[in-house]
């Protein structure tokens, strides 16, 4: 059975801390891995990763994929209260355009 | 402004009633998706459509139905056969054959009592 597992499920940090969110997967016919941020309603797209070892970066956020070990990490440096959200990891299956989602990591950044 | 709209934001229904959730996109995307989100469960795929007049069941299709008569629209009907319909429903769309990211609408929170 295809599955995506995120850890931790919940995380509370102080502003300025650096956090690492994990996503491991077992999905047939892997095509890509995506990270989304969900603050209240609609998840917003962060990154899409298709190749191992190539870091994607956007401001204080970065992500990398390891296709051999079947995992990805999302790093957030110098966290701010606005980073508080649920971070979702999803893996796309080739041939069906389906996304398999993990349960998400709820990040709370306290001032 | 291009985007995905879902209506209504909040919906209340009595048990035993069918209800239809609207999803419209003006992004010219071929593929559209319906997800259900429950607390602590992440997103689970209900139905998806890669092209007009065609759709496939996702992982939790029982008790739901969809139609795709127009490229822009992908309504979801929650039938009385769905045993636990109270949830947050998200619609998404993408260009189609990927890899392409999916863009999400603002969601509809359905409460059935």
GROMACS .gro file of C-alpha atoms in nm:
model
  224
    1UNK     CA    1   0.000   0.000   0.000
    2UNK     CA    2   0.128   0.344  -0.093
    3UNK     CA    3   0.204   0.563   0.203
    4UNK     CA    4   0.363   0.892   0.302
    5UNK     CA    5   0.471   0.939   0.662
    6UNK     CA    6   0.553   1.276   0.812
    7UNK     CA    7   0.729   1.343   1.138
    8UNK     CA    8   0.691   1.490   1.380
    9UNK     CA    9   0.314   1.530   1.372
   10UNK     CA   10   0.336   1.836   1.590
   11UNK     CA   11   0.615   2.077   1.681
   12UNK     CA   12   0.631   2.386   1.900
   13UNK     CA   13   0.930   2.620   1.874
   14UNK     CA   14   1.029   2.976   1.958
   15UNK     CA   15   1.082   3.250   1.705
   16UNK     CA   16   1.431   3.234   1.562
   17UNK     CA   17   1.466   2.858   1.597
   18UNK     CA   18   1.550   2.635   1.300
   19UNK     CA   19   1.321   2.340   1.231
   20UNK     CA   20   1.348   2.030   1.016
   21UNK     CA   21   1.035   1.849   0.901
   22UNK     CA   22   1.060   1.495   0.769
   23UNK     CA   23   0.873   1.306   0.502
   24UNK     CA   24   0.932   0.942   0.411
   25UNK     CA   25   0.743   0.755   0.142
   26UNK     CA   26   0.667   0.419  -0.012
   27UNK     CA   27   0.489   0.488  -0.338
   28UNK     CA   28   0.482   0.287  -0.658
   29UNK     CA   29   0.602   0.465  -0.970
   30UNK     CA   30   0.732   0.777  -0.795
   31UNK     CA   31   0.727   1.091  -1.006
   32UNK     CA   32   0.770   1.385  -0.770
   33UNK     CA   33   0.742   1.498  -0.408
   34UNK     CA   34   0.565   1.819  -0.316
   35UNK     CA   35   0.552   2.033  -0.003
   36UNK     CA   36   0.254   2.252   0.081
   37UNK     CA   37   0.182   2.500   0.360
   38UNK     CA   38  -0.171   2.512   0.500
   39UNK     CA   39  -0.246   2.802   0.729
   40UNK     CA   40  -0.622   2.805   0.755
   41UNK     CA   41  -0.784   2.678   0.442
   42UNK     CA   42  -0.625   2.626   0.101
   43UNK     CA   43  -0.283   2.457   0.099
   44UNK     CA   44  -0.031   2.671  -0.085
   45UNK     CA   45   0.246   2.520  -0.290
   46UNK     CA   46   0.604   2.544  -0.162
   47UNK     CA   47   0.830   2.307  -0.353
   48UNK     CA   48   0.831   2.025  -0.603
   49UNK     CA   49   1.125   1.785  -0.596
   50UNK     CA   50   1.199   1.533  -0.865
   51UNK     CA   51   1.574   1.472  -0.846
   52UNK     CA   52   1.785   1.352  -0.558
   53UNK     CA   53   2.035   1.579  -0.393
   54UNK     CA   54   1.925   1.906  -0.551
   55UNK     CA   55   1.821   2.156  -0.288
   56UNK     CA   56   1.530   2.384  -0.359
   57UNK     CA   57   1.534   2.713  -0.172
   58UNK     CA   58   1.292   2.997  -0.120
   59UNK     CA   59   1.392   3.256   0.136
   60UNK     CA   60   1.421   3.085   0.474
   61UNK     CA   61   1.272   2.760   0.347
   62UNK     CA   62   1.465   2.485   0.174
   63UNK     CA   63   1.400   2.124   0.084
   64UNK     CA   64   1.589   1.828  -0.050
   65UNK     CA   65   1.499   1.481  -0.172
   66UNK     CA   66   1.679   1.149  -0.129
   67UNK     CA   67   1.531   0.900  -0.376
   68UNK     CA   68   1.757   0.620  -0.261
   69UNK     CA   69   1.647   0.641   0.102
   70UNK     CA   70   1.293   0.754   0.004
   71UNK     CA   71   1.266   1.068   0.211
   72UNK     CA   72   1.264   1.443   0.197
   73UNK     CA   73   1.324   1.717   0.452
   74UNK     CA   74   1.189   2.068   0.473
   75UNK     CA   75   1.405   2.315   0.664
   76UNK     CA   76   1.289   2.648   0.798
   77UNK     CA   77   1.555   2.877   0.942
   78UNK     CA   78   1.500   3.177   1.170
   79UNK     CA   79   1.135   3.084   1.218
   80UNK     CA   80   0.870   3.354   1.253
   81UNK     CA   81   0.519   3.339   1.397
   82UNK     CA   82   0.390   3.357   1.039
   83UNK     CA   83   0.546   3.017   0.975
   84UNK     CA   84   0.287   2.860   1.205
   85UNK     CA   85   0.088   2.623   0.985
   86UNK     CA   86   0.038   2.263   0.887
   87UNK     CA   87   0.305   2.149   0.644
   88UNK     CA   88   0.190   1.878   0.407
   89UNK     CA   89   0.408   1.641   0.210
   90UNK     CA   90   0.265   1.467  -0.096
   91UNK     CA   91   0.406   1.223  -0.346
   92UNK     CA   92   0.287   1.210  -0.705
   93UNK     CA   93   0.238   0.874  -0.873
   94UNK     CA   94   0.339   0.863  -1.235
   95UNK     CA   95   0.073   0.758  -1.478
   96UNK     CA   96  -0.221   0.866  -1.264
   97UNK     CA   97  -0.139   1.224  -1.158
   98UNK     CA   98  -0.258   1.125  -0.811
   99UNK     CA   99  -0.106   1.275  -0.500
  100UNK     CA  100  -0.067   1.066  -0.187
  101UNK     CA  101  -0.057   1.294   0.116
  102UNK     CA  102   0.098   1.250   0.455
  103UNK     CA  103  -0.093   1.352   0.768
  104UNK     CA  104   0.100   1.676   0.795
  105UNK     CA  105   0.319   1.839   1.057
  106UNK     CA  106   0.158   2.108   1.266
  107UNK     CA  107   0.420   2.374   1.339
  108UNK     CA  108   0.357   2.635   1.606
  109UNK     CA  109   0.605   2.921   1.637
  110UNK     CA  110   0.572   3.116   1.961
  111UNK     CA  111   0.698   3.472   1.998
  112UNK     CA  112  -0.773   3.689  -1.141
  113UNK     CA  113  -0.711   3.323  -1.208
  114UNK     CA  114  -0.793   3.072  -0.943
  115UNK     CA  115  -1.018   2.809  -0.796
  116UNK     CA  116  -1.341   2.894  -0.621
  117UNK     CA  117  -1.544   2.671  -0.397
  118UNK     CA  118  -1.888   2.745  -0.264
  119UNK     CA  119  -2.027   2.767  -0.013
  120UNK     CA  120  -1.761   2.814   0.257
  121UNK     CA  121  -1.981   2.654   0.520
  122UNK     CA  122  -2.266   2.412   0.465
  123UNK     CA  123  -2.504   2.256   0.713
  124UNK     CA  124  -2.729   1.965   0.627
  125UNK     CA  125  -2.951   1.717   0.798
  126UNK     CA  126  -2.862   1.351   0.788
  127UNK     CA  127  -3.017   1.173   0.492
  128UNK     CA  128  -2.997   1.467   0.254
  129UNK     CA  129  -2.775   1.479  -0.052
  130UNK     CA  130  -2.565   1.792  -0.090
  131UNK     CA  131  -2.359   1.926  -0.381
  132UNK     CA  132  -2.036   2.120  -0.336
  133UNK     CA  133  -1.928   2.352  -0.614
  134UNK     CA  134  -1.578   2.383  -0.758
  135UNK     CA  135  -1.490   2.615  -1.047
  136UNK     CA  136  -1.152   2.702  -1.195
  137UNK     CA  137  -1.046   2.953  -1.459
  138UNK     CA  138  -0.686   2.838  -1.483
  139UNK     CA  139  -0.751   2.635  -1.799
  140UNK     CA  140  -0.639   2.324  -1.614
  141UNK     CA  141  -0.729   1.984  -1.752
  142UNK     CA  142  -0.719   1.789  -1.426
  143UNK     CA  143  -0.936   1.844  -1.120
  144UNK     CA  144  -0.949   1.670  -0.783
  145UNK     CA  145  -1.161   1.641  -0.471
  146UNK     CA  146  -1.007   1.574  -0.131
  147UNK     CA  147  -1.145   1.529   0.213
  148UNK     CA  148  -0.954   1.651   0.518
  149UNK     CA  149  -1.028   1.532   0.869
  150UNK     CA  150  -0.832   1.637   1.178
  151UNK     CA  151  -0.511   1.438   1.203
  152UNK     CA  152  -0.579   1.254   0.877
  153UNK     CA  153  -0.416   1.466   0.611
  154UNK     CA  154  -0.583   1.487   0.269
  155UNK     CA  155  -0.755   1.185   0.120
  156UNK     CA  156  -0.851   1.166  -0.247
  157UNK     CA  157  -1.220   1.118  -0.324
  158UNK     CA  158  -1.241   1.154  -0.703
  159UNK     CA  159  -1.030   1.301  -0.980
  160UNK     CA  160  -1.078   1.390  -1.342
  161UNK     CA  161  -0.805   1.423  -1.601
  162UNK     CA  162  -1.030   1.537  -1.883
  163UNK     CA  163  -1.385   1.648  -1.950
  164UNK     CA  164  -1.647   1.370  -1.933
  165UNK     CA  165  -1.407   1.134  -1.757
  166UNK     CA  166  -1.330   1.077  -1.390
  167UNK     CA  167  -1.183   0.810  -1.164
  168UNK     CA  168  -1.242   0.701  -0.809
  169UNK     CA  169  -0.987   0.793  -0.551
  170UNK     CA  170  -0.920   0.618  -0.224
  171UNK     CA  171  -1.247   0.702  -0.048
  172UNK     CA  172  -1.510   0.734  -0.323
  173UNK     CA  173  -1.790   0.545  -0.148
  174UNK     CA  174  -2.088   0.770  -0.079
  175UNK     CA  175  -1.974   1.041  -0.320
  176UNK     CA  176  -2.043   1.119  -0.685
  177UNK     CA  177  -1.901   1.369  -0.934
  178UNK     CA  178  -1.953   1.497  -1.287
  179UNK     CA  179  -1.723   1.674  -1.531
  180UNK     CA  180  -1.937   1.821  -1.804
  181UNK     CA  181  -1.726   2.133  -1.845
  182UNK     CA  182  -1.352   2.186  -1.817
  183UNK     CA  183  -1.403   2.461  -1.559
  184UNK     CA  184  -1.637   2.277  -1.325
  185UNK     CA  185  -1.614   1.964  -1.109
  186UNK     CA  186  -1.904   1.946  -0.860
  187UNK     CA  187  -1.904   1.688  -0.581
  188UNK     CA  188  -2.224   1.538  -0.443
  189UNK     CA  189  -2.215   1.395  -0.095
  190UNK     CA  190  -2.492   1.139  -0.085
  191UNK     CA  191  -2.686   1.003   0.209
  192UNK     CA  192  -2.484   0.682   0.168
  193UNK     CA  193  -2.172   0.854   0.300
  194UNK     CA  194  -2.160   0.739   0.661
  195UNK     CA  195  -1.951   1.019   0.806
  196UNK     CA  196  -1.982   1.322   0.579
  197UNK     CA  197  -1.886   1.596   0.824
  198UNK     CA  198  -1.544   1.716   0.706
  199UNK     CA  199  -1.348   1.985   0.526
  200UNK     CA  200  -1.360   1.937   0.148
  201UNK     CA  201  -1.089   2.073  -0.079
  202UNK     CA  202  -1.096   2.098  -0.455
  203UNK     CA  203  -0.776   2.123  -0.659
  204UNK     CA  204  -0.668   2.147  -1.020
  205UNK     CA  205  -0.351   2.101  -1.223
  206UNK     CA  206  -0.237   2.120  -1.583
  207UNK     CA  207  -0.266   1.744  -1.614
  208UNK     CA  208   0.003   1.500  -1.706
  209UNK     CA  209   0.283   1.598  -1.474
  210UNK     CA  210   0.479   1.660  -1.288
  211UNK     CA  211   0.267   1.965  -1.213
  212UNK     CA  212   0.169   2.104  -0.877
  213UNK     CA  213  -0.193   2.106  -0.777
  214UNK     CA  214  -0.358   2.438  -0.691
  215UNK     CA  215  -0.618   2.432  -0.416
  216UNK     CA  216  -0.942   2.614  -0.361
  217UNK     CA  217  -1.038   2.765  -0.022
  218UNK     CA  218  -1.245   2.463   0.080
  219UNK     CA  219  -1.598   2.394   0.202
  220UNK     CA  220  -1.666   2.288   0.558
  221UNK     CA  221  -1.964   2.053   0.561
  222UNK     CA  222  -2.147   1.972   0.883
  223UNK     CA  223  -2.415   1.706   0.882
  224UNK     CA  224  -2.630   1.660   1.191
   0.00000   0.00000   0.00000
